[in-house]
PDB file of C-alpha atoms in Angstrom:
ATOM      1  CA  MET A  24      88.778  -3.629  42.810  1.00 49.00           C
ATOM      2  CA  PHE A  25      87.164  -5.560  45.728  1.00 65.00           C
ATOM      3  CA  THR A  26      89.595  -5.297  49.072  1.00 84.00           C
ATOM      4  CA  ALA A  27      88.751  -7.995  51.993  1.00 90.00           C
ATOM      5  CA  GLN A  28      87.996  -5.723  54.018  1.00 91.00           C
ATOM      6  CA  PHE A  29      85.371  -3.800  52.185  1.00 91.00           C
ATOM      7  CA  ILE A  30      83.955  -7.212  51.381  1.00 94.00           C
ATOM      8  CA  ALA A  31      83.705  -7.746  55.315  1.00 95.00           C
ATOM      9  CA  ALA A  32      82.601  -4.765  55.701  1.00 95.00           C
ATOM     10  CA  LEU A  33      79.687  -5.710  53.590  1.00 95.00           C
ATOM     11  CA  VAL A  34      78.893  -8.741  55.156  1.00 96.00           C
ATOM     12  CA  LEU A  35      79.050  -6.643  58.489  1.00 97.00           C
ATOM     13  CA  ALA A  36      76.338  -4.035  56.990  1.00 96.00           C
ATOM     14  CA  GLY A  37      74.321  -7.440  55.779  1.00 97.00           C
ATOM     15  CA  ILE A  38      73.878  -9.048  59.500  1.00 97.00           C
ATOM     16  CA  THR A  39      73.199  -5.888  60.305  1.00 96.00           C
ATOM     17  CA  ALA A  40      70.035  -5.334  57.866  1.00 96.00           C
ATOM     18  CA  ALA A  41      69.889  -9.395  58.532  1.00 96.00           C
ATOM     19  CA  SER A  42      69.399  -8.009  61.595  1.00 95.00           C
ATOM     20  CA  MET A  43      66.723  -4.806  62.154  1.00 94.00           C
ATOM     21  CA  PRO A  44      63.752  -6.830  61.658  1.00 93.00           C
ATOM     22  CA  TYR A  45      63.842  -8.959  65.100  1.00 92.00           C
ATOM     23  CA  TYR A  46      65.846  -5.592  67.156  1.00 91.00           C
ATOM     24  CA  CYS A  47      62.944  -3.510  66.478  1.00 89.00           C
ATOM     25  CA  LYS A  48      61.025  -6.589  67.666  1.00 88.00           C
ATOM     26  CA  LEU A  49      62.675  -6.192  70.101  1.00 87.00           C
ATOM     27  CA  THR A  50      62.998  -3.360  71.196  1.00 82.00           C
ATOM     28  CA  PHE A  51      59.357  -2.159  71.136  1.00 75.00           C
ATOM     29  CA  PRO A  52      57.854  -1.127  73.620  1.00 71.00           C
ATOM     30  CA  GLY A  53      60.082  -1.127  75.973  1.00 72.00           C
ATOM     31  CA  LYS A  54      64.788  -1.869  76.516  1.00 76.00           C
ATOM     32  CA  SER A  55      65.766  -4.683  78.432  1.00 82.00           C
ATOM     33  CA  ARG A  56      69.218  -6.026  79.224  1.00 86.00           C
ATOM     34  CA  THR A  57      68.906  -7.846  76.069  1.00 89.00           C
ATOM     35  CA  THR A  58      68.216  -5.375  73.621  1.00 90.00           C
ATOM     36  CA  LEU A  59      70.079  -3.088  74.618  1.00 92.00           C
ATOM     37  CA  LEU A  60      73.106  -6.381  74.872  1.00 94.00           C
ATOM     38  CA  PHE A  61      71.777  -6.601  71.248  1.00 94.00           C
ATOM     39  CA  LYS A  62      72.412  -2.856  70.017  1.00 94.00           C
ATOM     40  CA  MET A  63      75.475  -2.633  70.951  1.00 96.00           C
ATOM     41  CA  GLY A  64      75.870  -5.776  68.993  1.00 96.00           C
ATOM     42  CA  LEU A  65      75.067  -3.414  66.237  1.00 96.00           C
ATOM     43  CA  SER A  66      77.190  -0.631  67.312  1.00 97.00           C
ATOM     44  CA  PHE A  67      80.291  -2.857  67.126  1.00 97.00           C
ATOM     45  CA  LEU A  68      79.558  -4.030  63.669  1.00 97.00           C
ATOM     46  CA  PHE A  69      79.758  -0.320  62.837  1.00 96.00           C
ATOM     47  CA  VAL A  70      83.099   0.202  64.372  1.00 97.00           C
ATOM     48  CA  LEU A  71      84.081  -2.593  63.244  1.00 97.00           C
ATOM     49  CA  THR A  72      83.702  -1.057  59.502  1.00 96.00           C
ATOM     50  CA  ALA A  73      85.750   1.313  60.146  1.00 95.00           C
ATOM     51  CA  VAL A  74      88.699   0.195  61.466  1.00 95.00           C
ATOM     52  CA  LEU A  75      87.900  -2.523  58.542  1.00 95.00           C
ATOM     53  CA  ALA A  76      88.208   1.109  56.400  1.00 92.00           C
ATOM     54  CA  LEU A  77      91.516   2.840  58.523  1.00 91.00           C
ATOM     55  CA  SER A  78      92.661  -0.492  58.208  1.00 90.00           C
ATOM     56  CA  ALA A  79      92.350  -0.352  53.629  1.00 88.00           C
ATOM     57  CA  ALA A  80      93.479   2.254  54.153  1.00 82.00           C
ATOM     58  CA  PRO A  81      97.240   3.464  51.295  1.00 74.00           C
ATOM     59  CA  LYS A  82      98.010   5.894  54.113  1.00 70.00           C
ATOM     60  CA  LYS A  83      96.596   6.465  57.415  1.00 62.00           C
ATOM     61  CA  PHE A  84      94.564   9.143  56.611  1.00 76.00           C
ATOM     62  CA  SER A  85      93.846  11.568  59.101  1.00 86.00           C
ATOM     63  CA  TYR A  86      89.702  11.220  58.052  1.00 89.00           C
ATOM     64  CA  CYS A  87      89.662   8.102  58.951  1.00 90.00           C
ATOM     65  CA  ILE A  88      90.400   8.448  62.309  1.00 93.00           C
ATOM     66  CA  VAL A  89      88.349  11.213  62.517  1.00 95.00           C
ATOM     67  CA  MET A  90      85.402   9.185  61.954  1.00 95.00           C
ATOM     68  CA  LEU A  91      86.901   5.918  63.796  1.00 95.00           C
ATOM     69  CA  VAL A  92      86.715   8.173  66.744  1.00 97.00           C
ATOM     70  CA  GLY A  93      83.443   9.675  66.318  1.00 97.00           C
ATOM     71  CA  PHE A  94      82.090   5.977  65.838  1.00 97.00           C
ATOM     72  CA  LEU A  95      83.065   5.128  69.540  1.00 98.00           C
ATOM     73  CA  CYS A  96      81.885   8.455  71.114  1.00 97.00           C
ATOM     74  CA  ALA A  97      78.463   7.247  69.186  1.00 97.00           C
ATOM     75  CA  PHE A  98      79.259   3.405  70.328  1.00 97.00           C
ATOM     76  CA  VAL A  99      79.127   5.141  73.984  1.00 97.00           C
ATOM     77  CA  GLY A 100      76.264   7.113  73.427  1.00 96.00           C
ATOM     78  CA  ASP A 101      74.135   3.743  72.475  1.00 95.00           C
ATOM     79  CA  PHE A 102      75.338   2.603  75.865  1.00 96.00           C
ATOM     80  CA  PHE A 103      73.818   5.259  77.659  1.00 95.00           C
ATOM     81  CA  LEU A 104      70.367   5.339  74.964  1.00 90.00           C
ATOM     82  CA  GLY A 105      70.065   1.837  75.404  1.00 88.00           C
ATOM     83  CA  ARG A 106      69.943   1.218  79.058  1.00 88.00           C
ATOM     84  CA  SER A 107      67.435   3.688  80.192  1.00 83.00           C
ATOM     85  CA  GLU A 108      64.636   5.831  80.119  1.00 79.00           C
ATOM     86  CA  LYS A 109      65.933   8.168  82.092  1.00 85.00           C
ATOM     87  CA  LEU A 110      66.631  11.846  81.423  1.00 83.00           C
ATOM     88  CA  LYS A 111      70.442  11.251  82.466  1.00 90.00           C
ATOM     89  CA  TYR A 112      71.213   8.747  80.663  1.00 91.00           C
ATOM     90  CA  PHE A 113      69.271  10.526  77.878  1.00 88.00           C
ATOM     91  CA  VAL A 114      71.467  13.429  78.006  1.00 90.00           C
ATOM     92  CA  ILE A 115      74.215  12.266  78.650  1.00 94.00           C
ATOM     93  CA  GLY A 116      74.062   9.710  75.615  1.00 94.00           C
ATOM     94  CA  SER A 117      73.164  12.888  73.621  1.00 91.00           C
ATOM     95  CA  CYS A 118      76.096  14.526  75.212  1.00 94.00           C
ATOM     96  CA  PHE A 119      78.617  11.096  72.994  1.00 97.00           C
ATOM     97  CA  PHE A 120      76.930  11.881  69.955  1.00 95.00           C
ATOM     98  CA  THR A 121      77.486  15.118  69.895  1.00 95.00           C
ATOM     99  CA  ALA A 122      80.966  14.908  70.191  1.00 96.00           C
ATOM    100  CA  ALA A 123      80.957  12.094  67.301  1.00 97.00           C
ATOM    101  CA  HIS A 124      78.306  14.780  64.987  1.00 96.00           C
ATOM    102  CA  ALA A 125      81.573  16.925  65.377  1.00 96.00           C
ATOM    103  CA  LEU A 126      84.212  14.350  64.535  1.00 97.00           C
ATOM    104  CA  TYR A 127      82.001  13.206  62.162  1.00 97.00           C
ATOM    105  CA  ILE A 128      82.169  17.467  60.521  1.00 96.00           C
ATOM    106  CA  THR A 129      86.055  17.845  61.398  1.00 95.00           C
ATOM    107  CA  ALA A 130      86.350  14.540  59.513  1.00 94.00           C
ATOM    108  CA  PHE A 131      84.311  15.424  56.795  1.00 93.00           C
ATOM    109  CA  SER A 132      86.153  18.831  56.574  1.00 92.00           C
ATOM    110  CA  LEU A 133      89.688  17.412  56.344  1.00 90.00           C
ATOM    111  CA  ALA A 134      88.754  15.152  53.291  1.00 89.00           C
ATOM    112  CA  ALA A 135      87.300  18.526  51.458  1.00 88.00           C
ATOM    113  CA  LYS A 136      90.116  19.777  52.148  1.00 87.00           C
ATOM    114  CA  ALA A 137      92.349  17.367  51.349  1.00 84.00           C
ATOM    115  CA  LEU A 138      90.080  15.869  47.971  1.00 83.00           C
ATOM    116  CA  THR A 139      88.982  19.223  46.733  1.00 83.00           C
ATOM    117  CA  PRO A 140      91.395  22.457  48.276  1.00 84.00           C
ATOM    118  CA  ASP A 141      89.998  24.936  45.947  1.00 85.00           C
ATOM    119  CA  VAL A 142      86.611  24.716  47.550  1.00 81.00           C
ATOM    120  CA  PRO A 143      86.347  27.217  50.955  1.00 84.00           C
ATOM    121  CA  TRP A 144      84.857  25.619  54.079  1.00 83.00           C
ATOM    122  CA  PHE A 145      82.051  26.555  53.520  1.00 84.00           C
ATOM    123  CA  ASN A 146      80.391  27.698  50.251  1.00 85.00           C
ATOM    124  CA  GLY A 147      76.723  28.917  49.117  1.00 86.00           C
ATOM    125  CA  MET A 148      75.888  25.790  48.045  1.00 89.00           C
ATOM    126  CA  GLU A 149      76.020  24.223  52.001  1.00 91.00           C
ATOM    127  CA  ILE A 150      74.622  27.746  53.590  1.00 93.00           C
ATOM    128  CA  GLY A 151      71.584  27.486  51.092  1.00 93.00           C
ATOM    129  CA  ILE A 152      71.223  23.521  52.389  1.00 93.00           C
ATOM    130  CA  TYR A 153      72.161  24.857  56.135  1.00 94.00           C
ATOM    131  CA  LEU A 154      69.419  26.986  55.631  1.00 94.00           C
ATOM    132  CA  SER A 155      67.416  24.588  54.757  1.00 94.00           C
ATOM    133  CA  LEU A 156      67.548  22.585  57.268  1.00 91.00           C
ATOM    134  CA  VAL A 157      67.214  24.618  59.840  1.00 91.00           C
ATOM    135  CA  SER A 158      64.349  26.156  59.191  1.00 92.00           C
ATOM    136  CA  ILE A 159      62.580  22.819  57.829  1.00 90.00           C
ATOM    137  CA  MET A 160      63.077  21.360  61.455  1.00 84.00           C
ATOM    138  CA  ALA A 161      62.137  25.151  62.330  1.00 84.00           C
ATOM    139  CA  LEU A 162      58.396  24.367  60.881  1.00 87.00           C
ATOM    140  CA  ILE A 163      57.668  21.464  61.809  1.00 81.00           C
ATOM    141  CA  PHE A 164      58.721  22.065  66.056  1.00 77.00           C
ATOM    142  CA  ILE A 165      56.029  25.067  65.789  1.00 79.00           C
ATOM    143  CA  TRP A 166      53.532  23.208  63.722  1.00 80.00           C
ATOM    144  CA  LYS A 167      54.377  20.421  66.196  1.00 72.00           C
ATOM    145  CA  LYS A 168      53.767  22.588  68.868  1.00 72.00           C
ATOM    146  CA  PRO A 169      55.673  19.902  71.506  1.00 67.00           C
ATOM    147  CA  PRO A 170      55.236  20.958  75.728  1.00 66.00           C
ATOM    148  CA  PHE A 171      57.399  23.160  76.955  1.00 59.00           C
ATOM    149  CA  HIS A 172      60.392  20.180  78.353  1.00 61.00           C
ATOM    150  CA  LYS A 173      63.849  22.327  80.142  1.00 67.00           C
ATOM    151  CA  LEU A 174      66.381  20.331  77.430  1.00 71.00           C
ATOM    152  CA  ILE A 175      63.307  21.230  74.647  1.00 73.00           C
ATOM    153  CA  LEU A 176      65.688  23.892  73.433  1.00 79.00           C
ATOM    154  CA  GLY A 177      69.251  21.785  73.946  1.00 81.00           C
ATOM    155  CA  MET A 178      67.521  19.171  71.190  1.00 81.00           C
ATOM    156  CA  PHE A 179      66.948  21.386  68.949  1.00 81.00           C
ATOM    157  CA  ALA A 180      70.789  22.990  68.929  1.00 87.00           C
ATOM    158  CA  TYR A 181      71.732  19.282  69.190  1.00 88.00           C
ATOM    159  CA  LEU A 182      69.436  19.148  65.887  1.00 86.00           C
ATOM    160  CA  CYS A 183      71.735  21.783  64.006  1.00 90.00           C
ATOM    161  CA  VAL A 184      75.006  19.929  64.771  1.00 94.00           C
ATOM    162  CA  ILE A 185      73.670  17.558  62.848  1.00 94.00           C
ATOM    163  CA  ALA A 186      72.162  20.354  60.115  1.00 93.00           C
ATOM    164  CA  LEU A 187      75.472  21.212  59.850  1.00 95.00           C
ATOM    165  CA  MET A 188      77.022  17.335  59.944  1.00 95.00           C
ATOM    166  CA  VAL A 189      74.536  16.465  56.829  1.00 94.00           C
ATOM    167  CA  THR A 190      75.736  20.274  54.942  1.00 95.00           C
ATOM    168  CA  LYS A 191      79.389  19.545  55.324  1.00 94.00           C
ATOM    169  CA  ALA A 192      78.739  15.468  53.752  1.00 94.00           C
ATOM    170  CA  LEU A 193      76.099  16.414  51.692  1.00 93.00           C
ATOM    171  CA  GLY A 194      78.461  19.267  49.978  1.00 91.00           C
ATOM    172  CA  LEU A 195      81.300  16.779  50.449  1.00 91.00           C
ATOM    173  CA  GLY A 196      78.857  13.767  47.985  1.00 90.00           C
ATOM    174  CA  ILE A 197      78.011  16.975  45.248  1.00 88.00           C
ATOM    175  CA  ARG A 198      81.510  18.219  44.775  1.00 86.00           C
ATOM    176  CA  LEU A 199      82.926  14.417  44.163  1.00 87.00           C
ATOM    177  CA  PHE A 200      79.645  12.853  42.664  1.00 84.00           C
ATOM    178  CA  GLY A 201      81.660  13.210  39.937  1.00 78.00           C
ATOM    179  CA  THR A 202      84.544  11.687  40.323  1.00 78.00           C
ATOM    180  CA  SER A 203      82.840   8.539  41.957  1.00 77.00           C
ATOM    181  CA  PRO A 204      79.399   8.115  42.069  1.00 79.00           C
ATOM    182  CA  VAL A 205      79.238   5.242  45.106  1.00 80.00           C
ATOM    183  CA  THR A 206      80.553   8.664  47.490  1.00 85.00           C
ATOM    184  CA  ILE A 207      76.800   9.417  47.696  1.00 90.00           C
ATOM    185  CA  LEU A 208      77.100   6.140  50.214  1.00 92.00           C
ATOM    186  CA  LEU A 209      78.515   9.504  52.143  1.00 93.00           C
ATOM    187  CA  PRO A 210      74.872  11.695  51.986  1.00 92.00           C
ATOM    188  CA  LEU A 211      73.033   9.184  51.653  1.00 95.00           C
ATOM    189  CA  GLY A 212      74.262   8.092  56.123  1.00 95.00           C
ATOM    190  CA  ALA A 213      73.991  11.422  56.759  1.00 94.00           C
ATOM    191  CA  LEU A 214      70.533  11.886  55.415  1.00 93.00           C
ATOM    192  CA  SER A 215      69.351   8.698  57.370  1.00 95.00           C
ATOM    193  CA  PHE A 216      70.715  10.054  60.215  1.00 93.00           C
ATOM    194  CA  ILE A 217      68.917  13.097  60.654  1.00 90.00           C
ATOM    195  CA  CYS A 218      65.411  11.715  59.846  1.00 91.00           C
ATOM    196  CA  SER A 219      66.878   9.186  62.829  1.00 91.00           C
ATOM    197  CA  ASP A 220      67.629  10.952  65.898  1.00 86.00           C
ATOM    198  CA  TYR A 221      64.374  13.993  63.992  1.00 82.00           C
ATOM    199  CA  THR A 222      62.165  10.837  64.919  1.00 85.00           C
ATOM    200  CA  LEU A 223      63.712  10.302  68.065  1.00 82.00           C
ATOM    201  CA  GLY A 224      63.182  13.784  69.473  1.00 75.00           C
ATOM    202  CA  MET A 225      59.170  13.379  68.211  1.00 75.00           C
ATOM    203  CA  MET A 226      59.088  10.756  70.535  1.00 76.00           C
ATOM    204  CA  ARG A 227      61.200  11.690  73.757  1.00 71.00           C
ATOM    205  CA  PHE A 228      59.630  15.082  73.769  1.00 65.00           C
ATOM    206  CA  LYS A 229      55.463  14.750  72.917  1.00 63.00           C
ATOM    207  CA  MET A 230      55.539  15.291  69.909  1.00 58.00           C
ATOM    208  CA  HIS A 231      54.388  12.339  67.823  1.00 56.00           C
ATOM    209  CA  GLU A 232      53.440   8.791  70.353  1.00 65.00           C
ATOM    210  CA  ARG A 233      55.903   6.581  70.387  1.00 64.00           C
ATOM    211  CA  THR A 234      54.012   3.676  67.729  1.00 71.00           C
ATOM    212  CA  LYS A 235      56.056   0.352  66.867  1.00 79.00           C
ATOM    213  CA  PRO A 236      56.374   1.619  63.246  1.00 80.00           C
ATOM    214  CA  PHE A 237      57.885   5.000  63.871  1.00 82.00           C
ATOM    215  CA  LYS A 238      60.283   3.626  66.219  1.00 84.00           C
ATOM    216  CA  ALA A 239      61.027   0.616  63.192  1.00 88.00           C
ATOM    217  CA  PHE A 240      62.062   4.216  61.223  1.00 91.00           C
ATOM    218  CA  SER A 241      63.289   5.998  63.976  1.00 89.00           C
ATOM    219  CA  THR A 242      65.486   2.410  64.613  1.00 91.00           C
ATOM    220  CA  VAL A 243      66.492   1.473  60.949  1.00 94.00           C
ATOM    221  CA  THR A 244      67.200   5.149  59.710  1.00 95.00           C
ATOM    222  CA  TYR A 245      69.858   5.216  62.492  1.00 95.00           C
ATOM    223  CA  PHE A 246      71.984   1.713  62.181  1.00 96.00           C
ATOM    224  CA  ALA A 247      71.710   2.474  58.776  1.00 96.00           C
ATOM    225  CA  ALA A 248      73.495   5.629  59.004  1.00 96.00           C
ATOM    226  CA  GLN A 249      75.592   4.309  60.861  1.00 96.00           C
ATOM    227  CA  MET A 250      76.763   1.759  58.313  1.00 96.00           C
ATOM    228  CA  LEU A 251      76.827   4.497  56.058  1.00 96.00           C
ATOM    229  CA  LEU A 252      78.682   7.223  56.646  1.00 95.00           C
ATOM    230  CA  ALA A 253      81.396   3.719  57.918  1.00 95.00           C
ATOM    231  CA  LEU A 254      81.325   2.064  54.059  1.00 94.00           C
ATOM    232  CA  SER A 255      81.920   5.277  52.434  1.00 92.00           C
ATOM    233  CA  MET A 256      84.690   5.967  54.221  1.00 92.00           C
ATOM    234  CA  PHE A 257      86.020   2.625  51.837  1.00 90.00           C
ATOM    235  CA  THR A 258      85.025   5.012  48.935  1.00 85.00           C
ATOM    236  CA  LEU A 259      86.259   8.037  50.470  1.00 83.00           C
ATOM    237  CA  ILE A 260      90.680   6.654  51.162  1.00 77.00           C
ATOM    238  CA  ARG A 261      90.084   5.796  46.916  1.00 67.00           C
ATOM    239  CA  LEU A 262      89.676   9.329  46.346  1.00 58.00           C
TER     240      LEU A 262
END
């Protein structure tokens, strides 16, 4: 049954989707005060979606609270990444996103413990998923041969954290799919996130030219990821 909060969240998702063509056009080739304000407005929408999910929860599910804090960290990270191309802002923004992913991992683990208590925290399927993701990323690194940068190892470590987030989301989504097919939103959001951040990293560290389609792909998959993760909260609180 659709709640008022869920309907409002779908409206916010629709606004986000409708804004993407204009925002992608606005952000290429560079950043400005206008693009920052527009980006923060879009980021506020996925934070608000998480707030709506928390308010719709029949009880204060700790999973929802941790997810909301993660979205807030991502919101702050968006501010620093969107403010300037300077390295210091990139590093600060990346730190906030690392914290956001750590919180997402914690939230997915709390949800798994509550909804699938008989399954160990890291099972064989998840080990296989994680090793596969890290191996694919490593092979792309080797293939692209990025020029030396003092942060290149830090970037790969960050992507390994995202891979763990994706692994936990996939593991939980697969286990719960039979109970509620709409839980597919969770792994779809996580996979969109790793696609977005990997393409962003490739542009940042000169592994791929900053073309308009590539930049647009990174932007669209990022906001799709955050909105899908936020919407997936509605599916989990009803299980």
